[in-house]
Short mmCIF file of C-alpha atoms in Angstrom, two decimals:
data_model
loop_
_atom_site.label_atom_id
_atom_site.label_comp_id
_atom_site.label_asym_id
_atom_site.label_seq_id
_atom_site.Cartn_x
_atom_site.Cartn_y
_atom_site.Cartn_z
CA MET A 1 7.13 -25.42 14.84
CA PRO A 2 4.02 -23.23 15.58
CA SER A 3 1.41 -22.89 12.69
CA TYR A 4 -1.21 -20.35 12.18
CA THR A 5 -4.32 -20.98 9.95
CA VAL A 6 -5.21 -18.02 7.90
CA THR A 7 -8.58 -17.95 6.43
CA VAL A 8 -9.41 -15.44 3.57
CA ALA A 9 -12.85 -14.50 2.41
CA THR A 10 -13.26 -13.09 -1.00
CA GLY A 11 -16.24 -10.82 -1.89
CA SER A 12 -19.35 -12.24 -3.67
CA GLN A 13 -19.88 -9.26 -5.93
CA TRP A 14 -19.08 -9.31 -9.60
CA PHE A 15 -15.33 -9.42 -10.47
CA ALA A 16 -14.37 -9.81 -6.80
CA GLY A 17 -11.96 -12.69 -7.44
CA THR A 18 -8.38 -12.37 -8.62
CA ASP A 19 -5.62 -14.39 -10.30
CA ASP A 20 -2.93 -12.20 -8.84
CA TYR A 21 -0.44 -13.31 -6.21
CA ILE A 22 -1.61 -12.79 -2.56
CA TYR A 23 0.83 -12.51 0.32
CA VAL A 24 0.17 -12.35 3.94
CA THR A 25 2.29 -11.23 6.91
CA LEU A 26 1.31 -11.70 10.49
CA VAL A 27 2.39 -9.05 12.90
CA GLY A 28 2.50 -10.04 16.56
CA THR A 29 3.43 -8.45 19.89
CA GLU A 30 6.70 -10.52 19.91
CA GLN A 31 7.63 -10.69 16.22
CA CYS A 32 6.46 -10.87 12.71
CA SER A 33 6.09 -13.83 10.35
CA GLU A 34 7.77 -13.84 6.97
CA LYS A 35 5.90 -12.75 3.92
CA THR A 36 4.08 -15.86 2.86
CA LEU A 37 2.44 -16.56 -0.51
CA LEU A 38 -1.15 -17.85 -0.13
CA ASP A 39 -1.40 -20.56 -2.91
CA LYS A 40 -2.67 -24.14 -2.93
CA PRO A 41 -1.30 -26.55 -5.64
CA LEU A 42 -3.77 -27.27 -8.47
CA TYR A 43 -6.30 -25.02 -6.89
CA ASN A 44 -7.91 -21.79 -8.18
CA ASP A 45 -7.41 -19.38 -5.27
CA PHE A 46 -9.47 -16.30 -4.41
CA GLU A 47 -12.49 -17.04 -6.65
CA ARG A 48 -15.61 -14.84 -6.20
CA GLY A 49 -17.34 -15.80 -2.95
CA ALA A 50 -14.64 -18.20 -1.89
CA VAL A 51 -13.50 -18.75 1.63
CA ASP A 52 -10.07 -20.34 1.50
CA SER A 53 -7.74 -21.47 4.39
CA TYR A 54 -3.86 -21.58 4.35
CA GLU A 55 -1.12 -22.56 6.85
CA VAL A 56 1.48 -20.08 7.85
CA ASN A 57 4.44 -21.72 9.62
CA VAL A 58 6.74 -19.65 11.79
CA GLY A 59 9.86 -20.50 13.80
CA GLU A 60 8.70 -19.11 17.10
CA HIS A 61 5.37 -17.96 18.66
CA LEU A 62 4.45 -14.41 17.44
CA GLY A 63 2.62 -13.32 20.57
CA GLU A 64 -0.75 -11.65 20.33
CA ILE A 65 -1.57 -11.01 16.51
CA VAL A 66 -2.42 -7.38 16.26
CA LEU A 67 -2.00 -6.66 12.50
CA VAL A 68 -2.23 -8.50 9.39
CA LYS A 69 -0.54 -7.20 6.21
CA ILE A 70 -1.87 -8.21 2.77
CA GLU A 71 0.01 -7.60 -0.47
CA LYS A 72 -1.19 -8.15 -4.03
CA LYS A 73 1.24 -8.63 -6.86
CA LYS A 74 0.45 -8.78 -10.55
CA TYR A 75 0.41 -12.22 -12.07
CA TRP A 76 0.16 -11.50 -15.82
CA MET A 77 -2.15 -8.44 -15.83
CA GLN A 78 -3.55 -6.30 -13.08
CA ASP A 79 -6.62 -7.94 -11.49
CA ASP A 80 -8.40 -6.22 -8.73
CA TRP A 81 -9.44 -8.21 -5.72
CA TYR A 82 -12.20 -7.59 -3.13
CA CYS A 83 -11.35 -8.99 0.32
CA ARG A 84 -14.08 -9.32 2.85
CA TYR A 85 -12.09 -10.44 5.95
CA ILE A 86 -9.23 -12.45 7.23
CA THR A 87 -9.42 -14.78 10.21
CA VAL A 88 -6.29 -16.12 12.05
CA LYS A 89 -6.36 -19.23 14.13
CA THR A 90 -3.49 -19.17 16.62
CA PRO A 91 -1.57 -22.32 17.76
CA THR A 92 -3.48 -22.08 21.03
CA GLY A 93 -6.87 -22.41 19.11
CA ASP A 94 -7.91 -18.77 19.54
CA TYR A 95 -9.55 -17.07 16.52
CA VAL A 96 -8.84 -13.43 15.70
CA GLU A 97 -10.83 -11.63 12.92
CA PHE A 98 -9.55 -8.78 10.80
CA PRO A 99 -12.34 -7.10 8.64
CA CYS A 100 -11.20 -5.79 5.36
CA PHE A 101 -14.17 -5.01 2.98
CA ARG A 102 -12.09 -3.19 0.50
CA TRP A 103 -10.57 -3.55 -2.91
CA LEU A 104 -6.90 -4.17 -3.52
CA VAL A 105 -5.99 -2.40 -6.67
CA ASP A 106 -2.80 -2.74 -8.62
CA ASP A 107 0.21 -3.76 -6.54
CA LYS A 108 -1.27 -2.66 -3.27
CA GLU A 109 -0.47 -3.38 0.38
CA VAL A 110 -3.26 -3.27 3.10
CA VAL A 111 -2.59 -3.43 6.88
CA LEU A 112 -5.49 -4.70 8.78
CA ARG A 113 -6.39 -4.31 12.58
CA GLU A 114 -8.30 -6.73 14.55
CA GLY A 115 -12.07 -6.05 14.26
CA ARG A 116 -13.06 -4.99 17.79
CA ALA A 117 -14.13 -1.39 18.06
CA ARG A 118 -11.47 0.69 19.95
CA LEU A 119 -11.12 4.41 20.99
CA PRO A 120 -7.62 6.04 20.83
CA GLN A 121 -7.30 5.54 24.62
CA ASP A 122 -7.72 1.82 24.17
CA ASP A 123 -4.53 1.65 22.13
CA LYS A 124 -1.75 0.85 24.51
CA ARG A 125 0.93 -0.38 22.13
CA SER A 126 2.99 1.92 19.84
CA LEU A 127 2.45 -0.44 16.94
CA VAL A 128 -1.34 0.06 16.82
CA LYS A 129 -1.01 3.74 17.59
CA GLN A 130 1.14 4.25 14.56
CA HIS A 131 -1.13 2.19 12.42
CA ARG A 132 -4.10 4.44 13.52
CA GLN A 133 -2.10 7.57 12.50
CA LYS A 134 -0.82 6.22 9.25
CA GLU A 135 -4.44 5.10 8.22
CA LEU A 136 -5.67 8.60 8.78
CA GLU A 137 -2.75 10.21 6.95
CA MET A 138 -3.50 7.98 3.92
CA ARG A 139 -7.16 8.73 4.06
CA ARG A 140 -6.60 12.40 4.13
CA LYS A 141 -4.63 12.22 0.93
CA THR A 142 -7.39 9.98 -0.73
CA TYR A 143 -10.42 11.85 0.43
CA ARG A 144 -10.00 15.53 -0.33
CA TRP A 145 -12.36 18.39 0.03
CA LYS A 146 -13.67 20.40 -2.80
CA GLU A 147 -16.32 23.11 -3.35
CA TRP A 148 -18.32 21.85 -6.38
CA GLN A 149 -20.21 25.23 -6.85
CA PRO A 150 -20.12 28.41 -4.84
CA GLY A 151 -22.58 28.30 -2.03
CA PHE A 152 -22.86 24.48 -2.07
CA PRO A 153 -21.74 22.26 0.94
CA MET A 154 -18.25 21.03 0.47
CA SER A 155 -17.98 17.62 -1.30
CA ILE A 156 -15.31 15.08 -2.26
CA ASP A 157 -12.61 16.13 -4.85
CA ALA A 158 -13.81 14.12 -7.75
CA ASN A 159 -15.37 15.18 -11.05
CA ARG A 160 -16.65 11.82 -12.17
CA HIS A 161 -17.71 8.55 -10.46
CA ARG A 162 -14.63 6.73 -11.93
CA ASP A 163 -12.32 9.38 -10.25
CA LEU A 164 -13.52 8.17 -6.73
CA PRO A 165 -11.47 5.80 -4.65
CA ARG A 166 -12.30 2.36 -5.77
CA ASP A 167 -13.62 1.30 -2.16
CA ILE A 168 -16.53 3.93 -2.46
CA GLN A 169 -17.52 3.42 -6.10
CA PHE A 170 -20.60 1.46 -6.98
CA ASP A 171 -19.62 -2.06 -7.73
CA SER A 172 -20.63 -3.55 -11.07
CA GLU A 173 -23.62 -5.43 -9.65
CA LYS A 174 -24.95 -2.26 -7.86
CA GLY A 175 -24.42 -0.20 -11.00
CA VAL A 176 -26.41 -2.48 -13.22
CA ASP A 177 -29.17 -2.86 -10.71
CA PHE A 178 -29.41 0.93 -10.46
CA ILE A 179 -29.71 1.27 -14.22
CA LEU A 180 -32.29 -1.55 -14.40
CA ASN A 181 -34.41 -0.16 -11.59
CA TYR A 182 -34.30 3.45 -13.23
CA SER A 183 -35.39 1.94 -16.64
CA LYS A 184 -38.12 -0.04 -14.98
CA ALA A 185 -39.55 3.10 -13.40
CA ILE A 186 -39.41 5.10 -16.58
CA GLU A 187 -41.24 2.42 -18.44
CA ASN A 188 -43.83 1.97 -15.64
CA LEU A 189 -44.55 5.63 -15.39
CA PHE A 190 -44.62 6.05 -19.15
CA VAL A 191 -42.48 9.05 -18.51
CA ASN A 192 -41.41 9.74 -22.11
CA GLN A 193 -44.88 10.14 -23.34
CA PHE A 194 -46.01 11.87 -20.10
CA MET A 195 -43.16 14.59 -20.42
CA HIS A 196 -43.93 15.05 -24.07
CA MET A 197 -47.57 15.53 -23.24
CA PHE A 198 -46.87 18.24 -20.78
CA GLN A 199 -43.87 19.82 -22.52
CA SER A 200 -45.98 22.83 -23.60
CA SER A 201 -49.16 22.68 -21.39
CA TRP A 202 -52.23 20.33 -20.56
CA ASN A 203 -55.71 20.99 -21.79
CA ASP A 204 -57.90 19.33 -19.28
CA PHE A 205 -57.86 17.81 -15.86
CA THR A 206 -58.42 14.39 -17.35
CA ASP A 207 -55.00 14.59 -18.93
CA PHE A 208 -53.65 13.73 -15.49
CA GLU A 209 -55.29 10.42 -15.67
CA LYS A 210 -52.66 9.50 -18.30
CA ILE A 211 -49.87 9.40 -15.67
CA PHE A 212 -51.07 6.03 -14.56
CA VAL A 213 -51.34 4.38 -17.89
CA ARG A 214 -48.99 1.59 -16.91
CA ILE A 215 -49.85 1.47 -13.22
CA LYS A 216 -53.25 0.37 -12.24
CA ASN A 217 -54.00 -0.57 -8.64
CA THR A 218 -56.38 0.34 -5.84
CA ILE A 219 -54.39 3.19 -4.56
CA SER A 220 -53.72 4.87 -7.87
CA GLU A 221 -57.33 4.66 -8.79
CA TYR A 222 -58.48 6.03 -5.44
CA VAL A 223 -56.03 8.96 -5.78
CA MET A 224 -57.33 9.76 -9.35
CA GLN A 225 -60.93 9.74 -7.93
CA HIS A 226 -60.22 12.02 -5.03
CA TRP A 227 -57.10 14.14 -5.85
CA LYS A 228 -59.21 17.37 -6.06
CA GLU A 229 -60.64 17.02 -2.61
CA ASP A 230 -59.20 18.88 0.45
CA PHE A 231 -58.80 15.78 2.53
CA MET A 232 -56.65 14.08 -0.13
CA PHE A 233 -54.57 17.36 -0.33
CA GLY A 234 -53.87 17.23 3.43
CA TYR A 235 -53.38 13.48 3.39
CA GLN A 236 -50.73 13.72 0.74
CA LEU A 237 -48.92 16.65 2.52
CA LEU A 238 -48.81 14.63 5.72
CA ASN A 239 -48.05 11.16 4.25
CA GLY A 240 -46.12 12.11 1.22
CA CYS A 241 -42.37 12.38 0.81
CA ASN A 242 -42.15 15.89 2.35
CA PRO A 243 -44.04 16.13 5.64
CA VAL A 244 -41.09 17.93 7.33
CA MET A 245 -42.52 21.14 5.98
CA ILE A 246 -45.62 21.02 8.30
CA GLN A 247 -45.22 23.17 11.40
CA LYS A 248 -47.51 23.80 14.22
CA CYS A 249 -48.83 27.41 14.08
CA SER A 250 -49.44 29.22 17.36
CA LYS A 251 -49.23 32.63 15.80
CA LEU A 252 -49.72 33.72 12.22
CA PRO A 253 -46.70 35.52 10.56
CA ASP A 254 -47.28 39.15 9.63
CA ASN A 255 -47.06 38.41 5.91
CA PHE A 256 -49.96 35.95 6.05
CA PRO A 257 -52.93 38.02 7.35
CA VAL A 258 -55.63 35.33 7.63
CA THR A 259 -58.53 36.50 9.83
CA HIS A 260 -61.17 34.38 11.68
CA GLU A 261 -63.87 35.82 9.48
CA MET A 262 -62.13 34.43 6.41
CA VAL A 263 -62.04 30.85 7.65
CA SER A 264 -64.84 30.55 10.36
CA VAL A 265 -67.08 28.51 8.01
CA SER A 266 -64.31 25.91 7.73
CA LEU A 267 -63.83 25.58 11.56
CA GLU A 268 -65.79 22.73 13.31
CA ARG A 269 -65.28 23.25 16.97
CA LYS A 270 -67.08 26.53 17.34
CA LEU A 271 -63.74 28.09 18.41
CA THR A 272 -62.09 31.13 16.96
CA LEU A 273 -59.05 30.92 14.83
CA GLU A 274 -56.96 32.14 17.67
CA GLN A 275 -58.48 29.46 20.02
CA GLU A 276 -57.87 26.77 17.41
CA MET A 277 -54.27 27.80 17.27
CA GLN A 278 -53.93 27.65 21.05
CA ALA A 279 -55.53 24.28 21.03
CA GLY A 280 -52.83 22.96 18.63
CA ASN A 281 -55.22 22.36 15.68
CA ILE A 282 -53.66 24.75 13.19
CA TYR A 283 -50.46 23.98 11.15
CA MET A 284 -48.73 25.69 8.38
CA VAL A 285 -46.38 25.07 5.39
CA ASP A 286 -44.24 27.92 4.23
CA PHE A 287 -42.04 27.70 1.06
CA GLU A 288 -40.14 30.95 1.81
CA ALA A 289 -36.91 29.49 0.46
CA LEU A 290 -38.34 29.58 -3.10
CA ASP A 291 -39.17 33.28 -2.93
CA GLY A 292 -37.26 35.25 -5.53
CA ILE A 293 -36.00 32.26 -7.43
CA SER A 294 -36.37 32.49 -11.24
CA PRO A 295 -37.88 29.45 -12.91
CA ASN A 296 -36.08 27.30 -15.52
CA ARG A 297 -37.01 27.31 -19.20
CA THR A 298 -37.24 23.68 -19.92
CA ASP A 299 -38.97 24.58 -23.10
CA PRO A 300 -37.69 27.81 -24.80
CA CYS A 301 -41.25 28.39 -26.18
CA THR A 302 -43.11 28.07 -22.98
CA LEU A 303 -42.95 30.44 -19.94
CA GLN A 304 -42.87 28.61 -16.67
CA TYR A 305 -43.67 29.86 -13.17
CA LEU A 306 -42.65 29.11 -9.59
CA ALA A 307 -44.51 30.16 -6.49
CA ALA A 308 -43.34 30.51 -2.81
CA PRO A 309 -46.76 29.77 -1.12
CA MET A 310 -47.95 29.68 2.37
CA CYS A 311 -50.65 27.29 3.36
CA LEU A 312 -52.58 27.11 6.56
CA LEU A 313 -53.86 23.61 7.68
CA TYR A 314 -56.54 22.63 10.01
CA LYS A 315 -56.92 19.40 12.00
CA ASN A 316 -60.67 18.81 12.11
CA THR A 317 -62.83 16.76 14.46
CA GLN A 318 -62.16 13.65 12.54
CA ASN A 319 -58.37 14.10 12.82
CA LYS A 320 -58.13 14.87 9.04
CA VAL A 321 -55.71 17.68 7.91
CA LEU A 322 -57.51 20.11 5.61
CA PRO A 323 -56.19 23.16 3.77
CA LEU A 324 -57.67 26.34 5.40
CA ALA A 325 -56.13 29.20 3.43
CA ILE A 326 -53.39 29.61 0.75
CA GLN A 327 -51.38 32.61 -0.32
CA LEU A 328 -49.21 32.04 -3.31
CA GLY A 329 -46.47 34.70 -2.52
CA GLN A 330 -44.58 35.91 0.51
CA THR A 331 -45.71 39.59 0.22
CA PRO A 332 -49.48 40.13 0.81
CA GLY A 333 -51.39 42.52 -1.43
CA GLU A 334 -54.08 43.03 -3.98
CA ASP A 335 -52.04 40.96 -6.62
CA ASN A 336 -51.32 38.31 -3.94
CA PRO A 337 -54.77 37.41 -2.50
CA ILE A 338 -55.43 34.81 0.09
CA PHE A 339 -57.46 31.76 -1.49
CA LEU A 340 -60.06 29.96 0.68
CA PRO A 341 -62.06 26.83 0.37
CA THR A 342 -65.18 29.06 -0.09
CA ASP A 343 -63.71 30.55 -3.37
CA GLY A 344 -64.64 29.28 -6.79
CA GLU A 345 -64.03 25.50 -7.38
CA TYR A 346 -61.21 26.01 -9.90
CA ASP A 347 -59.69 29.03 -8.06
CA TRP A 348 -59.22 27.00 -4.97
CA LEU A 349 -58.19 23.80 -6.87
CA LEU A 350 -55.52 25.74 -8.76
CA ALA A 351 -54.26 27.35 -5.53
CA LYS A 352 -53.74 23.72 -4.16
CA ILE A 353 -51.94 22.77 -7.24
CA TRP A 354 -49.48 25.54 -6.89
CA VAL A 355 -48.83 24.51 -3.31
CA ARG A 356 -48.29 20.88 -4.44
CA SER A 357 -45.97 22.16 -7.24
CA ALA A 358 -43.84 24.12 -4.71
CA ASP A 359 -43.80 21.20 -2.39
CA PHE A 360 -42.30 18.98 -5.16
CA GLN A 361 -39.68 21.57 -6.01
CA TYR A 362 -38.74 22.06 -2.37
CA HIS A 363 -38.59 18.36 -1.63
CA GLN A 364 -36.40 17.51 -4.73
CA ASN A 365 -33.93 20.36 -4.31
CA ILE A 366 -33.78 20.98 -0.55
CA THR A 367 -35.34 18.24 1.65
CA HIS A 368 -33.90 15.35 -0.49
CA LEU A 369 -30.90 16.73 -2.50
CA LEU A 370 -29.47 19.21 0.06
CA ARG A 371 -30.48 17.91 3.43
CA THR A 372 -30.32 14.22 2.62
CA HIS A 373 -27.60 13.83 0.10
CA LEU A 374 -25.25 16.87 0.08
CA MET A 375 -25.20 17.32 3.85
CA THR A 376 -24.71 13.67 4.44
CA GLU A 377 -21.71 13.71 2.11
CA VAL A 378 -20.03 16.26 4.35
CA PHE A 379 -20.17 13.93 7.22
CA ALA A 380 -19.13 11.02 5.12
CA VAL A 381 -15.96 12.68 3.80
CA ALA A 382 -15.17 13.95 7.35
CA MET A 383 -15.64 10.52 8.61
CA TYR A 384 -13.21 8.95 6.24
CA ARG A 385 -10.61 11.66 7.05
CA GLN A 386 -10.93 11.65 10.79
CA LEU A 387 -12.03 8.32 11.98
CA PRO A 388 -10.06 5.05 11.49
CA ALA A 389 -11.86 1.75 10.82
CA VAL A 390 -11.66 0.58 14.36
CA HIS A 391 -13.43 3.62 15.74
CA PRO A 392 -16.84 2.64 17.10
CA VAL A 393 -18.52 5.68 15.32
CA PHE A 394 -17.01 4.59 11.97
CA LYS A 395 -18.45 1.20 12.40
CA LEU A 396 -21.88 2.72 13.21
CA LEU A 397 -21.82 4.99 10.17
CA ILE A 398 -20.34 3.07 7.42
CA PRO A 399 -23.29 0.86 6.55
CA HIS A 400 -25.54 3.93 6.20
CA ILE A 401 -23.24 6.06 4.02
CA ARG A 402 -21.37 3.39 2.03
CA PHE A 403 -22.58 4.59 -1.29
CA THR A 404 -23.52 8.22 -0.48
CA ILE A 405 -20.48 9.76 -2.04
CA ALA A 406 -20.83 7.51 -5.16
CA ILE A 407 -24.53 8.57 -5.73
CA ASN A 408 -23.85 12.14 -5.10
CA THR A 409 -20.89 12.23 -7.52
CA LYS A 410 -23.06 10.57 -10.23
CA ALA A 411 -25.72 13.26 -9.47
CA ARG A 412 -23.24 15.97 -9.94
CA GLU A 413 -22.03 14.32 -13.15
CA GLN A 414 -25.37 13.65 -14.77
CA LEU A 415 -28.39 15.04 -12.80
CA ILE A 416 -27.73 18.45 -11.25
CA CYS A 417 -24.94 19.66 -13.60
CA GLU A 418 -25.59 22.30 -16.11
CA CYS A 419 -28.05 21.04 -18.84
CA GLY A 420 -28.48 17.96 -16.78
CA ILE A 421 -31.67 16.11 -16.00
CA PHE A 422 -32.76 18.52 -13.40
CA ASP A 423 -32.41 21.55 -15.56
CA LYS A 424 -34.52 19.75 -18.29
CA SER A 425 -37.35 18.63 -15.94
CA MET A 426 -37.41 20.89 -12.84
CA LEU A 427 -39.01 24.35 -12.58
CA CYS A 428 -36.20 25.84 -10.66
CA ALA A 429 -32.39 25.82 -11.04
CA VAL A 430 -30.93 23.44 -8.57
CA TRP A 431 -28.04 25.77 -7.51
CA LEU A 432 -30.44 28.73 -6.93
CA CYS A 433 -32.70 26.71 -4.76
CA VAL A 434 -29.94 25.01 -2.75
CA CYS A 435 -28.09 28.32 -2.26
CA ALA A 436 -31.15 30.04 -1.08
CA CYS A 437 -31.78 27.21 1.45
CA VAL A 438 -28.11 27.13 2.56
CA ARG A 439 -28.39 30.94 3.41
CA VAL A 440 -31.63 30.34 5.37
CA SER A 441 -31.12 27.19 7.22
CA VAL A 442 -27.82 25.40 7.05
CA ARG A 443 -26.10 27.53 9.62
CA GLU A 444 -29.03 26.78 11.92
CA ALA A 445 -29.44 23.06 11.16
CA CYS A 446 -25.95 21.70 10.73
CA ALA A 447 -23.59 21.22 13.59
CA CYS A 448 -20.04 20.72 12.40
CA GLY A 449 -16.48 20.76 13.71
CA CYS A 450 -13.06 21.54 12.21
CA GLU A 451 -13.58 19.63 9.08
CA CYS A 452 -17.23 20.26 8.50
CA ALA A 453 -16.91 23.98 9.44
CA ARG A 454 -15.72 24.44 5.90
CA VAL A 455 -19.22 24.04 4.78
CA ARG A 456 -20.60 26.98 6.56
CA PRO A 457 -20.20 28.63 10.06
CA CYS A 458 -22.19 26.78 12.64
CA ARG A 459 -23.27 27.03 16.21
CA CYS A 460 -21.66 23.96 17.74
CA ARG A 461 -19.16 21.30 17.16
CA LEU A 462 -19.10 17.57 16.79
CA LEU A 463 -16.16 15.25 17.69
CA ILE A 464 -16.15 14.15 14.01
CA GLY A 465 -14.13 17.33 13.37
CA HIS A 466 -11.20 16.06 15.37
CA PRO A 467 -9.04 13.06 14.68
CA ARG A 468 -9.89 10.12 16.92
#
């Protein structure tokens, strides 16, 4: 009588094990095995991190094993189980691995395919073709589209983290780790006292030294000593979290009328401003997307302000990036002058502070939130809806976007919602900033297909928009 050895690996995360009944059915090209209960006498099966092996006896050879069906049935109360993979050893000694990496919740049945990546044209048997189709049909019912706010990219249809499919929720270990790291960062930065100190205003530049009360190291001390200097301003723009704003400038925009006479004293190569631009030494950052956005009122008693500055940068002979000229608004005029390094010390310093403030707002709302989190979620949802687990693109993407939908849902629930943390700590309303950038750039930057086209009209298509 042929015998197949079935090895089952349970996840190592918290609460991955189960006491429920686990059944397996092997589906071959010739026939199927009977549903077999995986149970060893006097043994605690499917414990967290365990790898257990069981014998499945059949009357005749099943042929090539193409699918494995797992069923979980309640023992005395529902007990979720996380299965990593199942390996089948055939009577001829061959090993076939079936990746799972998902939770079995309630009385659930999961059908797994062998783990090698396969395109649709690689499926020759009707059995695996049907499995591919059924998997996508089930996924489209589970991963549904929703527009969270008008103007935002489409997201998953879930109001809270606990409403998400179990497989894409943070596991308990990840959630606790997230909270601990957040608490540690708050403590290290002394944020509560820091925010209270600046709730209304600050009185002196030395107040900023209190930011690093809990963090003392060579870098923090060096920054506090040199943060007012032009080289540090350029260094932080280039090496900070938002360098994508820096663009090479070969021609000045009409609304930024900087002349050679204004900046000649700052140029080191005895070239004109035009010649420096042609030589590739002039760069620019432009926060146009912030123009016209009304600032928040994080403190009802304090007026707050938001600028949409333009900043010209110069790569000098030492290859350092230095600010050359700053205009704090998008429309030039007497009430919107161009600030220069030759201006008064504090005029020039405050102009640089305004640029850094705008850079922070732009990074948090657009570079990070919109272009990293929200746009990635569009592709994550489309991937789940359009690509089965055996598709090579699914295998390529899944490690990178495993928790994207979960963290975004938590952000919509706690961070960027009305009266959330962003509203209490940021100068500009998230939805205003994101919508402004969506209007300006998403149509140009995002290439989507049938599924992703629901975000905004785009110029070209990707295969991810079509079932594969």
